[in-house]
CSV table of N, CA and C and ligand atoms in Angstrom, one decimal:
chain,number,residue,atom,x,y,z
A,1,UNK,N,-7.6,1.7,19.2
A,1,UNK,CA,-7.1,1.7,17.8
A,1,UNK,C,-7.8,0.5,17.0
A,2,UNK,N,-7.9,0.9,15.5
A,2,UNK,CA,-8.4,-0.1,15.2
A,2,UNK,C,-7.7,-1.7,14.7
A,3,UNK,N,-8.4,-2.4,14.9
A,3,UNK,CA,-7.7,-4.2,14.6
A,3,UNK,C,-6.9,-4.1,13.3
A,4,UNK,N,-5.9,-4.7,13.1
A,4,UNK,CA,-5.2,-4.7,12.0
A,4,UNK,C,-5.6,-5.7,11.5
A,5,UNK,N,-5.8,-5.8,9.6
A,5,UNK,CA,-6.4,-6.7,9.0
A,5,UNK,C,-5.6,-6.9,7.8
A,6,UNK,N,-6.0,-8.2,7.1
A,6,UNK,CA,-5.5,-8.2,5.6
A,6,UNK,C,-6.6,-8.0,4.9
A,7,UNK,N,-6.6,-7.3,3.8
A,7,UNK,CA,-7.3,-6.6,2.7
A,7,UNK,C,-7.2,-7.9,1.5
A,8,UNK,N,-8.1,-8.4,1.6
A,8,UNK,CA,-7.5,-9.9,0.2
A,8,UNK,C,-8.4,-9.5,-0.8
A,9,UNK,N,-7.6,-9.0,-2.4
A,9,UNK,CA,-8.7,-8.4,-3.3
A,9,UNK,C,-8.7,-9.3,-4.2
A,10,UNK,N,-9.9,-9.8,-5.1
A,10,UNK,CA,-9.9,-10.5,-6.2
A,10,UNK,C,-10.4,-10.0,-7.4
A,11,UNK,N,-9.8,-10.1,-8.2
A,11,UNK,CA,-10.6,-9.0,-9.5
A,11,UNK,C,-11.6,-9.6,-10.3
A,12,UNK,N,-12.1,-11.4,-9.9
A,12,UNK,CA,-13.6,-11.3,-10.3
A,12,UNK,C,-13.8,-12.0,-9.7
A,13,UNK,N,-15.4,-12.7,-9.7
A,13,UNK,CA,-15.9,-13.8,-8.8
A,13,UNK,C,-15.2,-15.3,-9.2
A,14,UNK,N,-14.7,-14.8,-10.7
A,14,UNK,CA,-14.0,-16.6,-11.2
A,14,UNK,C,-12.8,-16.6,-10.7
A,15,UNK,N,-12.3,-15.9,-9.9
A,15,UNK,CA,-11.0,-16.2,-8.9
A,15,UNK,C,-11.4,-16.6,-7.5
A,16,UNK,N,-12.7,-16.6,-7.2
A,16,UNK,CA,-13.0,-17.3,-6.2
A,16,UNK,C,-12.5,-18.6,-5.9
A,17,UNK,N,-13.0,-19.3,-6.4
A,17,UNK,CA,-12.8,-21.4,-6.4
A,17,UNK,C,-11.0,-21.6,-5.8
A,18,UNK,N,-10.2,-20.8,-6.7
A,18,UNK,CA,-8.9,-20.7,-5.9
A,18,UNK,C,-8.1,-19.9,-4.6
A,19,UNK,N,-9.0,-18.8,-5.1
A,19,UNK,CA,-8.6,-17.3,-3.6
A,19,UNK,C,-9.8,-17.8,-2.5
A,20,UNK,N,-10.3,-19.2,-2.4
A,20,UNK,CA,-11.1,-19.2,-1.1
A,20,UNK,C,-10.2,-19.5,-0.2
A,21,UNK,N,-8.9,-20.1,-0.8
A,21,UNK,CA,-7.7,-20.8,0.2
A,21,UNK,C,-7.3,-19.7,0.8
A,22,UNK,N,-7.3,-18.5,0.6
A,22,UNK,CA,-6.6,-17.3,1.1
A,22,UNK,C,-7.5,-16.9,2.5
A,23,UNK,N,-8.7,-16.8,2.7
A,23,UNK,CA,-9.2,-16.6,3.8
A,23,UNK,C,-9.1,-17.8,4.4
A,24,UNK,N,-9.3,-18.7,4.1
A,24,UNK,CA,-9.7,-20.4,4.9
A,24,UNK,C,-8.1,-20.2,5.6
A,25,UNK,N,-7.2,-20.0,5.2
A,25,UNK,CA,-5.8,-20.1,5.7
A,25,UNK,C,-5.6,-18.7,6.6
A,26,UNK,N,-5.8,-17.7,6.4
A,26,UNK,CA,-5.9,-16.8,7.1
A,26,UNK,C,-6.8,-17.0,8.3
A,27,UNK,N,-7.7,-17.6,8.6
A,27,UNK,CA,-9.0,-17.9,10.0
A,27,UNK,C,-7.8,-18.7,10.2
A,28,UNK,N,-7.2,-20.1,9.9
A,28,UNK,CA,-6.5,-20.7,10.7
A,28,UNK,C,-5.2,-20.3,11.4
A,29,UNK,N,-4.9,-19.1,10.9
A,29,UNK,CA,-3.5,-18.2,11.5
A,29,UNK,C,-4.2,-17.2,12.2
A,30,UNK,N,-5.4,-17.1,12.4
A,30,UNK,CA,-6.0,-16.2,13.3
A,30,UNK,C,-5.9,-14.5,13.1
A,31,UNK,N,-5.8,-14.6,11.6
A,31,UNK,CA,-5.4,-13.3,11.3
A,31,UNK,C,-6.6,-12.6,10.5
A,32,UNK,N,-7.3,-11.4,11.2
A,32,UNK,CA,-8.1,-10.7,10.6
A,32,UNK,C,-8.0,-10.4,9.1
A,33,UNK,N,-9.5,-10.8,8.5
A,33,UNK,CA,-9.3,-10.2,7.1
A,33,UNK,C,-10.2,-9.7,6.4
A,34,UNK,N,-10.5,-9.3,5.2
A,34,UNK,CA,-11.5,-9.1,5.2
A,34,UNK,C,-11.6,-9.1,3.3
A,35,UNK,N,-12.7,-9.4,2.5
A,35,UNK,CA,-12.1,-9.8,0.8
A,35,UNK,C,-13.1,-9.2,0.1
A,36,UNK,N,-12.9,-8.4,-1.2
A,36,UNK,CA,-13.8,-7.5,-1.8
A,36,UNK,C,-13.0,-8.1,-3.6
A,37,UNK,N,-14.2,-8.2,-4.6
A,37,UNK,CA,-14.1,-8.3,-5.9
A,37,UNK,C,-14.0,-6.9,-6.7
A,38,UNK,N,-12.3,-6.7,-6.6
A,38,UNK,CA,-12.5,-5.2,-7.3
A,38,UNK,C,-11.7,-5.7,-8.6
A,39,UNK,N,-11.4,-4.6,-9.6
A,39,UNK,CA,-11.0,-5.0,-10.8
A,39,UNK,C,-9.7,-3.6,-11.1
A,40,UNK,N,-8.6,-4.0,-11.1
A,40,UNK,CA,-7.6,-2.8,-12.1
A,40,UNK,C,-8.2,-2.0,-13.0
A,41,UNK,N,-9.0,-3.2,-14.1
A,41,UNK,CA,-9.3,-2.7,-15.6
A,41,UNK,C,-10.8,-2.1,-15.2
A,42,UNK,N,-11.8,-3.0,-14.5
A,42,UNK,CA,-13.4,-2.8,-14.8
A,42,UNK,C,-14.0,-2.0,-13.6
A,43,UNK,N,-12.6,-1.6,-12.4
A,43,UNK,CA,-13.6,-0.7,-11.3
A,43,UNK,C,-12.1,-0.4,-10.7
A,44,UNK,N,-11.2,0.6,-11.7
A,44,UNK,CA,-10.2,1.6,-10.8
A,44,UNK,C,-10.5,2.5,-9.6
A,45,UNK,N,-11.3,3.3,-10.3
A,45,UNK,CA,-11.7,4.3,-9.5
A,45,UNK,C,-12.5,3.7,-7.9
A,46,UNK,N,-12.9,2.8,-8.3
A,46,UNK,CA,-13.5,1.9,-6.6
A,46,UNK,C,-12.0,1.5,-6.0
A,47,UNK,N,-10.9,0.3,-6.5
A,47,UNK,CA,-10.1,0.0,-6.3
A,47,UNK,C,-9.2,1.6,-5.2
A,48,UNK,N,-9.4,2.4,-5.6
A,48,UNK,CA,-8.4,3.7,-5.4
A,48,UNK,C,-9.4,3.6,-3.6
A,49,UNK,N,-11.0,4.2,-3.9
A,49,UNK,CA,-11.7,4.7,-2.8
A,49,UNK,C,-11.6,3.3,-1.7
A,50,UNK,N,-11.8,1.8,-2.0
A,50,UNK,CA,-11.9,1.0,-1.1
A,50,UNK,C,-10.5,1.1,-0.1
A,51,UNK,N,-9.1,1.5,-1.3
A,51,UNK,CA,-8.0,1.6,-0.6
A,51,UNK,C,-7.8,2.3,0.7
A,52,UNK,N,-8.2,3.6,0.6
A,52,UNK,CA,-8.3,4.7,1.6
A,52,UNK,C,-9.3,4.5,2.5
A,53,UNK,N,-10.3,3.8,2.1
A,53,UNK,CA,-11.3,3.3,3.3
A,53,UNK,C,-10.6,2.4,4.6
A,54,UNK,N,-9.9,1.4,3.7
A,54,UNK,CA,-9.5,0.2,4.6
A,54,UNK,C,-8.3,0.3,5.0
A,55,UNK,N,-7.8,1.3,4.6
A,55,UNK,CA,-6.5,1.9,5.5
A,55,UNK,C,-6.6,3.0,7.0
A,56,UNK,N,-7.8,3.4,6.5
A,56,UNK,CA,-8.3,4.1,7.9
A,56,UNK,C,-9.4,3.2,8.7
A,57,UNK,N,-9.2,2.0,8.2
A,57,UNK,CA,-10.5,1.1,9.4
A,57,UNK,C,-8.8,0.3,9.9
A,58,UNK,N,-7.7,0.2,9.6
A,58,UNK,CA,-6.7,-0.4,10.3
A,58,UNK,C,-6.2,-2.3,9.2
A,59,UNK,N,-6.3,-2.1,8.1
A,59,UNK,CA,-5.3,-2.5,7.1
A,59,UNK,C,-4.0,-2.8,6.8
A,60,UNK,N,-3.4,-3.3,7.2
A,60,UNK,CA,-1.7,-3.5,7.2
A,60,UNK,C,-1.5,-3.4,6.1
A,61,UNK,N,-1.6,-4.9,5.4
A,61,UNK,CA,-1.1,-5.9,4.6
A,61,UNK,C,-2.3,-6.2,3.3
A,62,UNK,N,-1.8,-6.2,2.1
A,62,UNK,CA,-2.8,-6.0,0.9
A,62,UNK,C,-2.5,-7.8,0.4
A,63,UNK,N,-3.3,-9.1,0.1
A,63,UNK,CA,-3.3,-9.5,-1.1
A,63,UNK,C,-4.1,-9.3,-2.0
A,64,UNK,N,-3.5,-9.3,-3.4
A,64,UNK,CA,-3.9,-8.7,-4.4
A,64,UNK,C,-4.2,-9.8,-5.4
A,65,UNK,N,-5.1,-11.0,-5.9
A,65,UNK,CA,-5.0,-11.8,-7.1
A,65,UNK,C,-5.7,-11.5,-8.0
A,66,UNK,N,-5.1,-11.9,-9.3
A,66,UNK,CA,-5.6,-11.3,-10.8
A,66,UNK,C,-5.2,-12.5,-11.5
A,67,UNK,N,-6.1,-13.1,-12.9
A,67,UNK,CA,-5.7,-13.5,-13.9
A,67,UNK,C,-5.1,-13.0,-14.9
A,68,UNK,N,-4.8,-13.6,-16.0
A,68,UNK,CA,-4.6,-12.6,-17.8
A,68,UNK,C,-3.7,-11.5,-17.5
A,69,UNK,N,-3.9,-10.1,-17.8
A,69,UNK,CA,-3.2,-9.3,-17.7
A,69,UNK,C,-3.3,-8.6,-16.3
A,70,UNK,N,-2.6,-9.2,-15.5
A,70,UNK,CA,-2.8,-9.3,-13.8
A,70,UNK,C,-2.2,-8.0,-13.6
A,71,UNK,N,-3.1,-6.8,-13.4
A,71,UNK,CA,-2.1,-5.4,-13.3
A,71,UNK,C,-3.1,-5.0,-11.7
A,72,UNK,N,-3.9,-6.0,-11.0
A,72,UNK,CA,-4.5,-5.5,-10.0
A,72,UNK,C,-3.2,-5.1,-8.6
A,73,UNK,N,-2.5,-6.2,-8.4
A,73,UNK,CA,-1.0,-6.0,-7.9
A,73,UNK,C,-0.3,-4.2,-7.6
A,74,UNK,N,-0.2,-4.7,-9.0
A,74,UNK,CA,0.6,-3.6,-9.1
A,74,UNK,C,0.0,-2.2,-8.9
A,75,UNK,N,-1.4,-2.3,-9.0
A,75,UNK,CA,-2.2,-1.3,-9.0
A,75,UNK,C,-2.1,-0.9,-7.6
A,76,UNK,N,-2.6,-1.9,-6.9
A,76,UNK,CA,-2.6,-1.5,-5.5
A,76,UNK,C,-1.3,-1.1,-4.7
A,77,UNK,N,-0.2,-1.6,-5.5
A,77,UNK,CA,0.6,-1.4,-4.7
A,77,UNK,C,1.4,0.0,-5.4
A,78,UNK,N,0.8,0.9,-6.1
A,78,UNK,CA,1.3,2.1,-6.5
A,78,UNK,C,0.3,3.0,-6.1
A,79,UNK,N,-0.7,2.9,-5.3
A,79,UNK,CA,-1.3,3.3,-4.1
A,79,UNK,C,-1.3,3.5,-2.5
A,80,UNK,N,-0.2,2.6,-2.2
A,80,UNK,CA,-0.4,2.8,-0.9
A,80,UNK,C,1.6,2.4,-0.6
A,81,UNK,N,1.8,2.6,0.8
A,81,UNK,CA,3.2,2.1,0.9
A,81,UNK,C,3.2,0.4,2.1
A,82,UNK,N,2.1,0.3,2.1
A,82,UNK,CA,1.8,-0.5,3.0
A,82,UNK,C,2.0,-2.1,2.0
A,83,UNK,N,2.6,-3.1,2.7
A,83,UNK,CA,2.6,-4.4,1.7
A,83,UNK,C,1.9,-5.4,0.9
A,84,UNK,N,2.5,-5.4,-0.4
A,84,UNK,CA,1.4,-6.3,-1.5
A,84,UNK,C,1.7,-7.1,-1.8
A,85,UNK,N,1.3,-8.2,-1.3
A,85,UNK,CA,1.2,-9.8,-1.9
A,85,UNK,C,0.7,-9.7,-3.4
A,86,UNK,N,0.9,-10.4,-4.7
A,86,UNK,CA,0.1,-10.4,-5.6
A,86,UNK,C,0.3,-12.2,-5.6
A,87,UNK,N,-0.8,-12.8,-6.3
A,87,UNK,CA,-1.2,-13.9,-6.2
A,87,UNK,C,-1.5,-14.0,-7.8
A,88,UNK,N,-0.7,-14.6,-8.8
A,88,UNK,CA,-0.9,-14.8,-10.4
A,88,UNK,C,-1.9,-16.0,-10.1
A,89,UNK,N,-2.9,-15.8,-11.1
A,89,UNK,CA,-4.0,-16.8,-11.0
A,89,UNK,C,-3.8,-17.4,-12.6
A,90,UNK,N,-4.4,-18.6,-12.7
A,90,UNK,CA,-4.5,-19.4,-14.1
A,90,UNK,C,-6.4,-19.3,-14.9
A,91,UNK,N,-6.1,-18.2,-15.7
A,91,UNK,CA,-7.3,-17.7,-15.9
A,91,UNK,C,-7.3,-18.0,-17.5
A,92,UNK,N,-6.6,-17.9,-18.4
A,92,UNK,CA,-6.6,-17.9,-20.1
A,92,UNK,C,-5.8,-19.3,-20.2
A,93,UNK,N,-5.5,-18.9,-21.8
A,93,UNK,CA,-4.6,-20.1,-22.3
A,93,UNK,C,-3.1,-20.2,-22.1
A,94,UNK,N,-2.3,-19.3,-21.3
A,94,UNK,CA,-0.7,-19.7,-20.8
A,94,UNK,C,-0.4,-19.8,-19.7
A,95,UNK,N,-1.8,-20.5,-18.7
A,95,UNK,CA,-1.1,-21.6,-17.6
A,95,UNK,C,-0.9,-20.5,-16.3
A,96,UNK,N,-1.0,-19.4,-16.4
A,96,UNK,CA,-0.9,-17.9,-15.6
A,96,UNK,C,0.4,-17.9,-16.1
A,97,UNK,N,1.2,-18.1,-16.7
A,97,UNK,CA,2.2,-17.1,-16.8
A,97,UNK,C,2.4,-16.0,-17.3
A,98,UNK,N,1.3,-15.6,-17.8
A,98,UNK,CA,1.2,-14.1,-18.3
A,98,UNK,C,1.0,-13.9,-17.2
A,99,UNK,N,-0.2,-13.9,-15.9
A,99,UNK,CA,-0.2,-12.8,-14.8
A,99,UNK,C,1.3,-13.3,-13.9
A,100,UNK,N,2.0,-14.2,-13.9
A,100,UNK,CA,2.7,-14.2,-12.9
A,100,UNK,C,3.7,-13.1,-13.6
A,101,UNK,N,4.2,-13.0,-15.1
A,101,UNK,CA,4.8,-11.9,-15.2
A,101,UNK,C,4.5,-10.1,-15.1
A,102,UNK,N,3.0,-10.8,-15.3
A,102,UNK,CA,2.5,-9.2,-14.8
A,102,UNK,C,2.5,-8.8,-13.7
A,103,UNK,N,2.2,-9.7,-12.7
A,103,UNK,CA,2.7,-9.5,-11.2
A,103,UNK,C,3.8,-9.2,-10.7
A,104,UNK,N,4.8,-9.7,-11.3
A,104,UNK,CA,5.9,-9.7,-10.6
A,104,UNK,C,6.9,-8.5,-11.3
A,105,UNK,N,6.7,-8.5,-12.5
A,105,UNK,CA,7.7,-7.6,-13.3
A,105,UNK,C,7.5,-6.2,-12.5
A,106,UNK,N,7.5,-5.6,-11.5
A,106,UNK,CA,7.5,-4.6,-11.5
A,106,UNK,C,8.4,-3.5,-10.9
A,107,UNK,N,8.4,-2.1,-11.2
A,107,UNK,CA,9.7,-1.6,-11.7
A,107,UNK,C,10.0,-1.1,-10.1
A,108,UNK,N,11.4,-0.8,-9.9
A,108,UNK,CA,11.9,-0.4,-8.8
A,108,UNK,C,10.9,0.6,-7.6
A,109,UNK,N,11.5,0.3,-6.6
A,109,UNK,CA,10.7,1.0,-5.6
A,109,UNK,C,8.9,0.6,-5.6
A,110,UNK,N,8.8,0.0,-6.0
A,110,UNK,CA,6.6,-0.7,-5.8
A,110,UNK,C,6.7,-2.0,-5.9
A,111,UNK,N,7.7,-2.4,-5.1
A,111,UNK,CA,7.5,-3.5,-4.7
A,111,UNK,C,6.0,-4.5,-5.0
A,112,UNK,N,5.9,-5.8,-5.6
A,112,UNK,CA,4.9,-6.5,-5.3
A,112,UNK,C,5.8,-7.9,-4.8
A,113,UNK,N,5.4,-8.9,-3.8
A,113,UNK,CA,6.4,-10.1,-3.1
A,113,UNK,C,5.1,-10.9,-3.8
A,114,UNK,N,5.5,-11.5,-5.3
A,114,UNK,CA,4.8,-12.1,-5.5
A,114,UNK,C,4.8,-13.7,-5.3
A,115,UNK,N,3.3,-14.7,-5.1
A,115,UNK,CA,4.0,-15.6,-4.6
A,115,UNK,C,3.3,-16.6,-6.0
A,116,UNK,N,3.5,-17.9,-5.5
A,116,UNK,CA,3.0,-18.9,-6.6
A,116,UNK,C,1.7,-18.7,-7.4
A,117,UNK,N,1.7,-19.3,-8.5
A,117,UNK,CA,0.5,-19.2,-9.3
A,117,UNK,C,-0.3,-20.3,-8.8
A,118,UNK,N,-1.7,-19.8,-8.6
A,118,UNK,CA,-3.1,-21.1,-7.9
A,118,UNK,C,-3.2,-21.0,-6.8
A,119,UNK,N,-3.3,-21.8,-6.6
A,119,UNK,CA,-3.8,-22.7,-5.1
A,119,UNK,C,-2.7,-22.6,-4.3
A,120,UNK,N,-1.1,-23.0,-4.2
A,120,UNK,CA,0.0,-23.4,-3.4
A,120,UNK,C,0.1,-21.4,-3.0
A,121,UNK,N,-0.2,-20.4,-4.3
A,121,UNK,CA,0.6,-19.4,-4.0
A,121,UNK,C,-1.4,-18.5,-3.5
A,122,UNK,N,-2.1,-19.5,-3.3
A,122,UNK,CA,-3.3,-18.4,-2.2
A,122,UNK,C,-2.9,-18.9,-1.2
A,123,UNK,N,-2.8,-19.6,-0.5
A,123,UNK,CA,-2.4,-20.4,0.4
A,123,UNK,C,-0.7,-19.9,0.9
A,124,UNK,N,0.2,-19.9,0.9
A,124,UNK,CA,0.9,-18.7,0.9
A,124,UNK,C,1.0,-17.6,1.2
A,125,UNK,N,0.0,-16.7,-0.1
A,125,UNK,CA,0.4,-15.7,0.2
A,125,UNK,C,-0.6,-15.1,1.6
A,126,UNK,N,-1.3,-16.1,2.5
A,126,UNK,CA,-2.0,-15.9,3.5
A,126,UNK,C,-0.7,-16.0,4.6
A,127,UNK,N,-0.2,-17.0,4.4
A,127,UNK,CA,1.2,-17.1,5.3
A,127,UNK,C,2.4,-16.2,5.4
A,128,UNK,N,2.1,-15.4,4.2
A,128,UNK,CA,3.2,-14.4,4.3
A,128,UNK,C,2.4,-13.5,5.6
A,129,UNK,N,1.1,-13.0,4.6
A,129,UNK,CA,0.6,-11.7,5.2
A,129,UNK,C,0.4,-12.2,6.7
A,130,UNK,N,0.2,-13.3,7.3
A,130,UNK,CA,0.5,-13.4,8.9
A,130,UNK,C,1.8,-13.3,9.1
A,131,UNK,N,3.0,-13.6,8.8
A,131,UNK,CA,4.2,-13.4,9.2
A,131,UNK,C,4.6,-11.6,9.0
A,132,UNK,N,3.7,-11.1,8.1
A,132,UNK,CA,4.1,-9.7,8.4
A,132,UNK,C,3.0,-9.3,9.6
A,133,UNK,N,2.0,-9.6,10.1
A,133,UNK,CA,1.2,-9.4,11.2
A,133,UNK,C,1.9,-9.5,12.4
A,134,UNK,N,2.4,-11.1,11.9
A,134,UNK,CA,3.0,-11.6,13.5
A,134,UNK,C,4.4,-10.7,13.7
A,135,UNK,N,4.8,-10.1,13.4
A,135,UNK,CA,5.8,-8.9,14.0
A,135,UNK,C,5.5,-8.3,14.7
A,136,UNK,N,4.1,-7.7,15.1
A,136,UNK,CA,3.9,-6.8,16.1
A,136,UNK,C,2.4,-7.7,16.8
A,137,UNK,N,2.7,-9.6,16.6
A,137,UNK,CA,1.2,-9.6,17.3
A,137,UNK,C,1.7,-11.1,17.7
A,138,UNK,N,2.0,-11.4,19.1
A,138,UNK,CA,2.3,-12.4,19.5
A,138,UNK,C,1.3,-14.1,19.4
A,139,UNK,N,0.1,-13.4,19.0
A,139,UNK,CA,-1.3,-14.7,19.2
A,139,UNK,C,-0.6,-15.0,17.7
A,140,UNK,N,-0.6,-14.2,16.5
A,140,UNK,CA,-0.7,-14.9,15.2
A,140,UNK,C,1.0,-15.6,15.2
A,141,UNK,N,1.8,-14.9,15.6
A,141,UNK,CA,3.4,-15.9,15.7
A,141,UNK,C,3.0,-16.9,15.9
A,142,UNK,N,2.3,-17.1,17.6
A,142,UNK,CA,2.2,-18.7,18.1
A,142,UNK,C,1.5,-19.7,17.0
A,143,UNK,N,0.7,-18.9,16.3
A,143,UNK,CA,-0.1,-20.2,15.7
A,143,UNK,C,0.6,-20.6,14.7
A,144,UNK,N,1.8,-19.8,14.2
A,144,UNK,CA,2.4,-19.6,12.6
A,144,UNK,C,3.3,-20.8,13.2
A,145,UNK,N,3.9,-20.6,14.1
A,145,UNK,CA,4.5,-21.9,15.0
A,145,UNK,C,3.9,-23.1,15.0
A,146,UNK,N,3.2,-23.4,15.4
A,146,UNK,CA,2.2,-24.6,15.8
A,146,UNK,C,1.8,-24.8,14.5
A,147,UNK,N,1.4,-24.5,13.3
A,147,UNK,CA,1.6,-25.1,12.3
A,147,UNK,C,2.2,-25.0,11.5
A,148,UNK,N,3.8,-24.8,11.9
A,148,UNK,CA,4.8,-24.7,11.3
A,148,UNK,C,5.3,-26.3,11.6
A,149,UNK,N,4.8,-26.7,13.3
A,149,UNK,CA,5.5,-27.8,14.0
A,149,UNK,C,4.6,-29.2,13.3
A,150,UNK,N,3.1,-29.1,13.2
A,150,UNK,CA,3.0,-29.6,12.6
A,150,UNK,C,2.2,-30.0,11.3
A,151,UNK,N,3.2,-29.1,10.4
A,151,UNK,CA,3.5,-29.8,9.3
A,151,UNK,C,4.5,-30.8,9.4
A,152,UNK,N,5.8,-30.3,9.8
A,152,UNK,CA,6.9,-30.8,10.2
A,152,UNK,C,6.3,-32.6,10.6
A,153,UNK,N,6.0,-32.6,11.9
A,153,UNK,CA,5.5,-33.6,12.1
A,153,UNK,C,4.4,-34.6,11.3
A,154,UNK,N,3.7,-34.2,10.3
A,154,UNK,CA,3.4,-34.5,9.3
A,154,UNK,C,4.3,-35.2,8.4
A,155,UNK,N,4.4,-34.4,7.6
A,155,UNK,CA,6.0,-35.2,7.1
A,155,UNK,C,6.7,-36.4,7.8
A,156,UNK,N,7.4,-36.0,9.0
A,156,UNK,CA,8.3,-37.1,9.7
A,156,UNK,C,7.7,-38.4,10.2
A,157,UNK,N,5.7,-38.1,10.2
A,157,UNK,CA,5.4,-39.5,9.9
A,157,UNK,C,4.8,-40.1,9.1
A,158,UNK,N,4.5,-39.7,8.1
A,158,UNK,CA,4.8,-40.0,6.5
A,158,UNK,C,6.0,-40.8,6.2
A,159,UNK,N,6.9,-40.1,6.6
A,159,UNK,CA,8.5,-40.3,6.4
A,159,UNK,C,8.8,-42.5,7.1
A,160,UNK,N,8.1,-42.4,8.2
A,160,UNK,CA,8.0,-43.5,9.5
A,160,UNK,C,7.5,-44.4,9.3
A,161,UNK,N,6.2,-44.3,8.5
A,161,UNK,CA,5.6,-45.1,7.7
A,161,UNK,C,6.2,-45.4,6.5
A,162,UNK,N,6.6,-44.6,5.3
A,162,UNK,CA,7.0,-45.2,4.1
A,162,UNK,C,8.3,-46.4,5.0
A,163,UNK,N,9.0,-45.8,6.0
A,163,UNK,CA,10.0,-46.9,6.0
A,163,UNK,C,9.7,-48.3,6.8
A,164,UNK,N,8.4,-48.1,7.3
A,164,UNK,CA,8.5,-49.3,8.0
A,164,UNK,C,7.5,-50.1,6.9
A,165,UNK,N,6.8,-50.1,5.6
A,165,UNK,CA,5.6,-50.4,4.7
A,165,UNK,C,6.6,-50.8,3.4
A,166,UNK,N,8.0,-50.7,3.1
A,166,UNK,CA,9.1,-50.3,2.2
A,166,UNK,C,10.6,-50.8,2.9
A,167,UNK,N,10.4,-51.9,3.7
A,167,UNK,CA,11.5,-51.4,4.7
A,167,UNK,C,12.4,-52.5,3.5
A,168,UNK,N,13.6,-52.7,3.0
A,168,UNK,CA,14.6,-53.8,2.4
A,168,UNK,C,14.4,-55.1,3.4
B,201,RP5,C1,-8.8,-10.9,-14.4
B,201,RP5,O1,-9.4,-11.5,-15.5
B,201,RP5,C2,-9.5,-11.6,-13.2
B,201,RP5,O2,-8.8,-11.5,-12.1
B,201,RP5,C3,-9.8,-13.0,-13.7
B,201,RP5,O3,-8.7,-13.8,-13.3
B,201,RP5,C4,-9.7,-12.8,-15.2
B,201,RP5,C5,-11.0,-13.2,-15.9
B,201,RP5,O4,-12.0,-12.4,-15.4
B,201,RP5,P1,-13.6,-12.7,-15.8
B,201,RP5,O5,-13.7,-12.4,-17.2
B,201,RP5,O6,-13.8,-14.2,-15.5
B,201,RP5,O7,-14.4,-11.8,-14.9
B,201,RP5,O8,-9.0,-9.5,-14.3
């Protein structure tokens, strides 16, 4: 059978500089992926065929990022029943909140789990799409663990230091 992967789509190359966090974080969770510049508005009809392609090469898990009128999301995810991350990007003049409402607003049953706008929600929504892997794949759990612990540990000496550099 074939490897299960995440499908990470961006709808131009100027979503690159922020959706690079999406793969870079996906290699560190050890989770197959693979990233294609398709477009809602400028290459539907591709968007539809790459779908069906990468569903029969063994595709789980879709993220999907878009700027402006971010309908790539939702697009994909009213194609297939398999899971859609959408990732609102800061592309125009309102800071992404237009795509994060475009992303997220959408109507019953087509689900999109949209996550933060930028950087915090490419980064993310790589950690989702391993936690929906790691359900049926014990290698990507362990690592989702191990840098779960340290972050944790991170923090707590952070935390060790401010108090001994600050102490009263
Ligand atoms: C969206 O429009 C893209 O995802 C991008 O964020 C934004 C601008 O695209 P370009 O005009 O830079 O190609 O569809």
């Amino acid at each position: 059978m074939a490897q299960k992967f995440v499908a990470v789509l961006i709808g131009s190359d100027s979503d690159l500089k922020v959706m690079r966090r999406t793969p870079e974080t996906l290699e560190q969770l050890g989770a197959k992926w693979e990233m294609r510049i398709l477009s809602a508005h400028r290459t539907p009809n591709e968007v539809r065929a790459y779908m069906k392609d990468a569903e029969s090469r063994g595709c789980e898990v879709y993220i999907a990022a878009a700027g402006l009128a971010a309908h790539l999301a939702g697009t994909v995810a009213a194609h297939t029943l398999k899971p859609v991350i959408g990732v609102p990007l800061d592309a125009g003049t309102l800071g992404g909140l237009d795509a994060l409402l475009a992303t997220v607003q959408m109507p019953g049953g087509i689900p999109v789990a949209t996550v933060a706008i930028g950087s915090h929600g490419a980064k993310n929504a790589a950690f989702l799409a391993a936690r929906i892997l790691a359900l049926g794949d014990a290698e990507i759990s362990k690592r989702l663990e191990t840098l779960n612990d340290a972050g944790r540990a991170a923090v707590l000496e952070k935390d060790q230091k401010l108090q001994q550099n600050f102490a009263c």
